Each structure stands twice: as C-alpha cells, then as structure tokens.
Short mmCIF file of C-alpha atoms in Angstrom, two decimals:
data_model
loop_
_atom_site.label_atom_id
_atom_site.label_comp_id
_atom_site.label_asym_id
_atom_site.label_seq_id
_atom_site.Cartn_x
_atom_site.Cartn_y
_atom_site.Cartn_z
CA UNK A 282 -23.63 -3.09 -22.52
CA UNK A 283 -23.65 -0.36 -24.40
CA UNK A 284 -20.16 2.15 -24.16
CA UNK A 285 -22.05 4.67 -22.16
CA UNK A 286 -22.77 1.45 -19.62
CA UNK A 287 -18.81 -0.21 -19.82
CA UNK A 288 -17.31 2.88 -19.15
CA UNK A 289 -19.51 3.95 -16.80
CA UNK A 290 -19.14 0.78 -14.48
CA UNK A 291 -15.01 0.69 -15.48
CA UNK A 292 -15.09 3.86 -13.83
CA UNK A 293 -16.38 2.72 -10.30
CA UNK A 294 -14.76 -0.50 -10.03
CA UNK A 295 -12.00 2.39 -10.77
CA UNK A 296 -12.65 3.92 -7.50
CA UNK A 297 -14.14 1.12 -5.44
CA UNK A 298 -13.99 -2.04 -5.59
CA UNK A 299 -13.63 -4.46 -8.58
CA UNK A 300 -16.91 -6.22 -7.07
CA UNK A 301 -18.81 -3.07 -6.37
CA UNK A 302 -21.21 -3.57 -8.70
CA UNK A 303 -21.54 -6.99 -11.00
CA UNK A 304 -23.25 -8.16 -13.55
CA UNK A 305 -25.49 -11.46 -12.41
CA UNK A 306 -28.77 -11.52 -15.02
CA UNK A 307 -29.99 -14.64 -15.87
CA UNK A 308 -31.85 -16.03 -19.55
CA UNK A 309 -35.17 -15.28 -17.24
CA UNK A 310 -33.92 -12.13 -16.02
CA UNK A 311 -31.55 -10.01 -17.65
CA UNK A 312 -30.21 -6.03 -17.85
CA UNK A 313 -30.07 -7.41 -13.51
CA UNK A 314 -27.58 -5.91 -11.27
CA UNK A 315 -25.72 -5.68 -7.78
CA UNK A 316 -24.42 -3.26 -6.96
CA UNK A 317 -22.63 -2.84 -3.33
CA UNK A 318 -23.31 0.67 -1.14
CA UNK A 319 -20.00 0.86 0.68
CA UNK A 320 -19.82 1.28 4.09
CA UNK A 321 -23.42 0.79 4.70
CA UNK A 322 -23.03 -3.29 4.06
CA UNK A 323 -25.82 -2.95 1.81
CA UNK A 324 -26.77 -4.75 -2.01
CA UNK A 325 -28.80 -3.54 -3.96
CA UNK A 326 -30.88 -5.35 -7.30
CA UNK A 327 -30.32 -2.84 -10.03
CA UNK A 328 -32.14 -2.95 -13.62
CA UNK A 329 -30.51 -1.03 -15.92
CA UNK A 330 -32.56 -1.24 -19.77
CA UNK A 331 -30.59 -2.47 -22.43
CA UNK A 332 -31.46 1.58 -23.69
CA UNK A 333 -30.08 2.90 -20.25
CA UNK A 334 -28.78 6.52 -20.54
CA UNK A 335 -32.51 6.58 -22.66
CA UNK A 336 -34.27 5.15 -20.02
CA UNK A 337 -33.93 5.85 -16.50
CA UNK A 338 -32.13 2.61 -14.35
CA UNK A 339 -33.95 1.21 -11.31
CA UNK A 340 -33.75 -0.08 -7.69
CA UNK A 341 -35.72 -3.22 -7.36
CA UNK A 342 -34.91 -5.44 -3.85
CA UNK A 343 -32.72 -5.72 -1.30
CA UNK A 344 -29.89 -8.25 -2.28
CA UNK A 345 -27.77 -8.86 0.86
CA UNK A 346 -27.52 -6.65 4.47
CA UNK A 347 -24.46 -7.31 6.75
CA UNK A 348 -25.12 -9.24 10.28
CA UNK A 349 -24.66 -5.83 11.23
CA UNK A 350 -26.82 -3.31 10.12
CA UNK A 351 -29.29 -1.97 11.50
CA UNK A 352 -33.20 -3.85 11.66
CA UNK A 353 -35.34 -1.96 8.55
CA UNK A 354 -31.20 -0.75 7.27
CA UNK A 355 -31.38 -2.01 4.16
CA UNK A 356 -35.11 -1.06 2.81
CA UNK A 357 -34.00 2.11 4.05
CA UNK A 358 -31.65 2.14 1.72
CA UNK A 359 -33.16 0.63 -0.89
CA UNK A 360 -36.30 3.77 -0.57
CA UNK A 361 -33.44 6.21 -0.45
CA UNK A 362 -31.66 5.41 -3.25
CA UNK A 363 -35.04 5.23 -5.54
CA UNK A 364 -35.39 9.10 -4.15
CA UNK A 365 -31.72 9.74 -5.56
CA UNK A 366 -32.18 8.28 -8.57
CA UNK A 367 -35.70 10.59 -9.49
CA UNK A 368 -33.56 13.64 -7.89
CA UNK A 369 -30.73 12.88 -10.06
CA UNK A 370 -31.56 11.08 -13.61
CA UNK A 371 -31.80 13.06 -16.58
CA UNK A 372 -32.88 11.42 -19.88
CA UNK A 373 -29.70 10.39 -21.71
CA UNK A 374 -27.72 11.48 -19.67
CA UNK A 375 -25.74 8.64 -17.21
CA UNK A 376 -25.84 8.78 -13.68
CA UNK A 377 -24.89 5.86 -11.74
CA UNK A 378 -21.45 6.54 -10.30
CA UNK A 379 -23.07 9.65 -9.11
CA UNK A 380 -26.20 7.92 -7.95
CA UNK A 381 -23.42 5.63 -5.83
CA UNK A 382 -21.69 8.79 -4.91
CA UNK A 383 -24.62 10.72 -3.47
CA UNK A 384 -25.81 7.57 -1.83
CA UNK A 385 -23.12 6.46 -0.07
CA UNK A 386 -22.88 10.20 1.81
CA UNK A 387 -26.38 10.24 2.35
CA UNK A 388 -26.05 7.03 3.74
CA UNK A 389 -22.30 8.07 5.83
CA UNK A 390 -24.46 10.60 7.23
CA UNK A 391 -27.16 9.08 8.94
CA UNK A 392 -24.97 6.13 9.39
CA UNK A 393 -23.04 8.41 12.08
CA UNK A 394 -25.72 10.18 13.76
CA UNK A 395 -29.20 8.28 12.95
CA UNK A 396 -28.64 5.11 13.57
CA UNK A 397 -25.57 4.11 15.64
CA UNK A 398 -26.00 7.01 17.62
CA UNK A 399 -23.07 7.93 17.60
CA UNK A 400 -21.56 11.72 16.30
CA UNK A 401 -17.62 11.92 16.16
CA UNK A 402 -16.33 15.39 16.57
CA UNK A 403 -13.60 15.00 13.93
CA UNK A 404 -16.25 13.93 11.21
CA UNK A 405 -17.64 17.78 11.16
CA UNK A 406 -15.11 18.43 9.41
CA UNK A 407 -14.12 15.81 6.85
CA UNK A 408 -16.72 17.31 4.18
CA UNK A 409 -16.20 20.98 5.15
CA UNK A 410 -13.99 22.86 2.61
CA UNK A 411 -11.90 24.87 4.60
CA UNK A 412 -10.33 28.31 2.95
CA UNK A 413 -6.59 28.48 2.54
CA UNK A 414 -6.71 31.58 5.10
CA UNK A 415 -7.75 29.36 7.65
CA UNK A 416 -5.23 26.90 7.07
CA UNK A 417 -1.86 27.03 8.83
CA UNK A 418 0.12 30.04 7.95
CA UNK A 419 3.41 27.76 5.81
CA UNK A 420 7.00 28.94 6.49
CA UNK A 421 8.35 31.80 4.57
CA UNK A 422 10.89 29.26 2.47
CA UNK A 423 8.94 27.41 0.74
CA UNK A 424 10.33 24.54 0.10
CA UNK A 425 9.49 22.95 -4.35
CA UNK A 426 7.06 20.18 -4.08
CA UNK A 427 7.82 16.67 -4.00
CA UNK A 428 5.96 15.25 -6.70
CA UNK A 429 6.41 11.26 -7.62
CA UNK A 430 4.87 10.98 -11.40
CA UNK A 431 2.53 7.96 -12.30
CA UNK A 432 2.91 6.66 -16.07
CA UNK A 433 1.55 8.60 -18.87
CA UNK A 434 -1.46 7.08 -20.39
CA UNK A 435 -2.90 7.93 -24.10
CA UNK A 436 -6.42 7.58 -25.08
CA UNK A 437 -7.73 8.38 -28.41
CA UNK A 438 -5.41 10.75 -28.62
CA UNK A 439 -6.04 12.64 -24.95
CA UNK A 440 -2.64 12.23 -23.07
CA UNK A 441 -2.96 11.83 -19.08
CA UNK A 442 -0.39 11.62 -15.96
CA UNK A 443 -0.88 12.76 -12.50
CA UNK A 444 1.28 13.64 -9.22
CA UNK A 445 0.96 13.32 -5.76
CA UNK A 446 3.07 14.98 -2.79
CA UNK A 447 2.71 15.61 0.66
CA UNK A 448 1.85 18.35 1.78
CA UNK A 449 1.25 19.97 5.46
CA UNK A 450 -1.41 22.42 5.06
CA UNK A 451 -3.88 24.52 2.72
CA UNK A 452 -1.59 26.61 2.07
CA UNK A 453 0.99 24.88 1.31
CA UNK A 454 -0.91 22.86 -1.33
CA UNK A 455 -2.68 25.75 -3.17
CA UNK A 456 1.48 26.45 -2.78
CA UNK A 457 2.49 23.60 -4.66
CA UNK A 458 -0.32 23.71 -7.45
CA UNK A 459 1.13 27.31 -8.58
CA UNK A 460 4.70 26.55 -8.73
CA UNK A 461 3.42 23.18 -10.45
CA UNK A 462 1.93 25.28 -12.74
CA UNK A 463 4.46 27.63 -12.86
CA UNK A 464 7.81 25.99 -13.12
CA UNK A 465 6.57 22.75 -15.59
CA UNK A 466 5.53 23.76 -19.61
CA UNK A 467 4.34 21.00 -20.00
CA UNK A 468 1.51 20.83 -17.07
CA UNK A 469 0.64 24.34 -18.01
CA UNK A 470 -0.01 23.49 -20.91
CA UNK A 471 -2.79 21.16 -20.19
CA UNK A 472 -6.34 21.55 -21.37
CA UNK A 473 -7.01 20.57 -17.19
CA UNK A 474 -5.26 19.84 -13.59
CA UNK A 475 -7.40 18.33 -11.86
CA UNK A 476 -6.22 18.20 -7.60
CA UNK A 477 -7.61 17.42 -4.19
CA UNK A 478 -6.16 17.06 -0.60
CA UNK A 479 -6.51 15.73 2.34
CA UNK A 480 -4.56 17.13 5.34
CA UNK A 481 -5.72 16.12 9.08
CA UNK A 482 -3.85 18.16 12.23
CA UNK A 483 -4.14 18.71 15.25
CA UNK A 484 -5.33 21.36 16.63
CA UNK A 485 -5.73 22.19 21.25
CA UNK A 486 -6.12 17.90 21.43
CA UNK A 487 -8.80 18.14 18.56
CA UNK A 488 -8.20 15.82 14.90
CA UNK A 489 -9.29 18.99 12.05
CA UNK A 490 -9.91 17.69 8.25
CA UNK A 491 -9.57 20.40 5.72
CA UNK A 492 -10.17 18.42 2.27
CA UNK A 493 -10.93 20.46 -1.24
CA UNK A 494 -10.91 19.39 -5.16
CA UNK A 495 -10.78 21.26 -7.95
CA UNK A 496 -12.44 20.05 -11.23
CA UNK A 497 -10.24 23.09 -13.60
CA UNK A 498 -12.78 22.90 -16.56
CA UNK A 499 -13.14 18.84 -16.25
CA UNK A 500 -16.68 18.53 -14.48
CA UNK A 501 -16.61 16.33 -11.98
CA UNK A 502 -13.45 15.30 -12.24
CA UNK A 503 -12.39 16.80 -8.65
CA UNK A 504 -15.07 14.75 -6.53
CA UNK A 505 -14.20 12.24 -8.11
CA UNK A 506 -10.83 12.22 -6.94
CA UNK A 507 -11.20 13.12 -3.62
CA UNK A 508 -13.24 10.21 -3.33
CA UNK A 509 -10.90 8.50 -4.10
CA UNK A 510 -7.96 10.22 -1.20
CA UNK A 511 -10.95 9.30 0.89
CA UNK A 512 -11.43 5.47 -0.27
CA UNK A 513 -8.17 4.95 -0.03
CA UNK A 514 -7.96 6.66 3.39
CA UNK A 515 -5.16 8.91 2.54
CA UNK A 516 -3.45 11.94 4.52
CA UNK A 517 -1.25 15.03 3.62
CA UNK A 518 -1.01 14.18 0.39
CA UNK A 519 -2.15 16.50 -2.83
CA UNK A 520 -2.88 15.30 -6.23
CA UNK A 521 -2.78 16.27 -9.45
CA UNK A 522 -3.66 14.90 -12.51
CA UNK A 523 -2.81 16.93 -16.22
CA UNK A 524 -4.87 16.13 -19.44
CA UNK A 525 -4.38 17.39 -22.74
CA UNK A 526 -7.19 16.80 -24.72
CA UNK A 527 -6.56 15.11 -27.87
CA UNK A 528 -10.16 16.28 -29.56
CA UNK A 529 -11.80 12.61 -28.92
CA UNK A 530 -14.38 13.66 -26.46
CA UNK A 531 -13.89 10.09 -23.96
CA UNK A 532 -17.37 10.19 -21.66
CA UNK A 533 -17.20 7.85 -18.39
CA UNK A 534 -14.27 6.58 -18.86
CA UNK A 535 -12.18 9.12 -18.71
CA UNK A 536 -13.01 9.56 -15.11
CA UNK A 537 -11.94 5.21 -15.19
CA UNK A 538 -8.21 6.64 -16.66
CA UNK A 539 -8.05 9.97 -14.44
CA UNK A 540 -8.30 7.81 -11.44
CA UNK A 541 -6.44 5.60 -12.52
CA UNK A 542 -3.52 7.26 -12.83
CA UNK A 543 -4.33 9.00 -9.99
CA UNK A 544 -3.69 5.76 -7.80
CA UNK A 545 -0.88 5.03 -9.46
CA UNK A 546 0.76 8.35 -8.09
CA UNK A 547 -0.57 7.50 -4.87
CA UNK A 548 0.87 3.71 -4.41
CA UNK A 549 4.49 5.39 -6.00
CA UNK A 550 4.16 7.73 -3.15
CA UNK A 551 3.80 5.56 -0.76
CA UNK A 552 0.78 7.30 0.06
CA UNK A 553 -1.56 4.30 -0.22
CA UNK A 554 -0.57 0.48 -0.29
CA UNK A 555 -0.22 -1.18 -4.09
#
C-alpha cells in the first residue's frame, strides 16, 4: 500500500467508522477493498491498483445491500460511483475521499426524494450556507466564547490544535472566530485556522439549519471538518482547528489529524460522545 493510499484511508476512518473501508484482498484478487457508503445501506467492491493515484481506482461490484434498501438501489449506487470517479479523478491526485463524500451527498438527496418519496422540509436548509445577515441578531453585549481545547498534536514539524465552543447564531460563530484571532496571539499566527459550525434554530415552529465552513487556505479541510460535525450529529457548535505549518507537506494525512483533534475537542466539550 502506498503512503498516499494509507493516508487517505486513515483520513476516511477518522471521519467515518473504522470499517467504512476494509482490505479484502486475496491471493487471487489483490488490491480489493470494500467501501461502505454511509446512509445508503450499500457496500461496494473497489479495486485500487498499486499505481494509484497515477492510475484510477475502479468500482467493480455490489458487495452487499441492506434489507431495507429500495429494490435495484445497489446497482444504482454502483453506477453512480463509477460516474463520480470519472468526474472527480485527476491522474496523480488521490480522490477516494472526494468520491465517497460526493457520492454520499448525492445518494442522501436521492433517498429523501426519488427513492423514498419523502421530503423533510428542514432538509431543504441542511446543505445551504446561511449568510450572517440572515442570522438572528446577536446581543449588544458579546460574551467571550467558552472554548474547549484538544491536546496538541505535532507531526513532521506541523502542529495542530482544535477548539470547540457553543454558538446559537451564525453571528455568534463569526464573532467567536474574530475574538479568537484578536485575543489569542498564538492562534492569530497559525498558518491556517480551519473552521466549521452547525446551528439549529426554530422560526415560526419550523426548524432551520445553518451551517458553513472555511478552509482558511487549507484546501478542502473546511468541508471535511463540516462533514465530521454532520456525521457526529452535533448542533449549535463551532469548531476551529489551528495548524502551524512546519515546512514538511503531510499530504492527505493532515485531514486525519485535523479531524482527530476536532473530534477530541467535540467530545471534551460535551457535544459528541467519546
């Protein structure tokens, strides 16, 4: 297994369950994996060549389908996975996490509409970014955020630290980030301050969800951080992960570290279960 693939698998397992991707290779069929598609009750068989990411991975078969999955859904998921790979893959660049994330989001939408015929009104807001102007107005007196910190992790001279704090509006989330950078000299000097938040509120008895994320220059890290909040099903929380770059590129392994310290901060703050 190449370092690129190992780092990518580690990142996937740090965000999803440990059995999301498993090596099921045999002597007669090397480089085969199973990949569980979250929320879809479908497991696909995946061939990852030794030359990946120079050569493209391939979804080859449906390995399992849940008992409550719609009839024919497994084949539909397999075909959708193949289409996503064709769209996402670029020679020389890892893509497995991106494929899994895009496929999950596509199928989650389909399951709530075309396949089950059910439409959750609140889900219309689930993936929408809420501009601060639409948030409830914050009080004139802004209290300092109550941060809970993770332990500090250092890998190849890069240092990572996560913080979590409760927020009830997008204005509070943005204010907390602003205050952090204005009052914490170490955080203000970080190479990246990756952030994500999820907020659920009620307007006229209707639940509305606000969520957003910011890479702060760490490409794709914000979306992965937000995905962690979604998977752990936490609400009214802001997470900020600071990274001080040490001069050595970590590749996809950095996503695993970012989500590991973020998960620790969520658990320590009482937002997620350990």
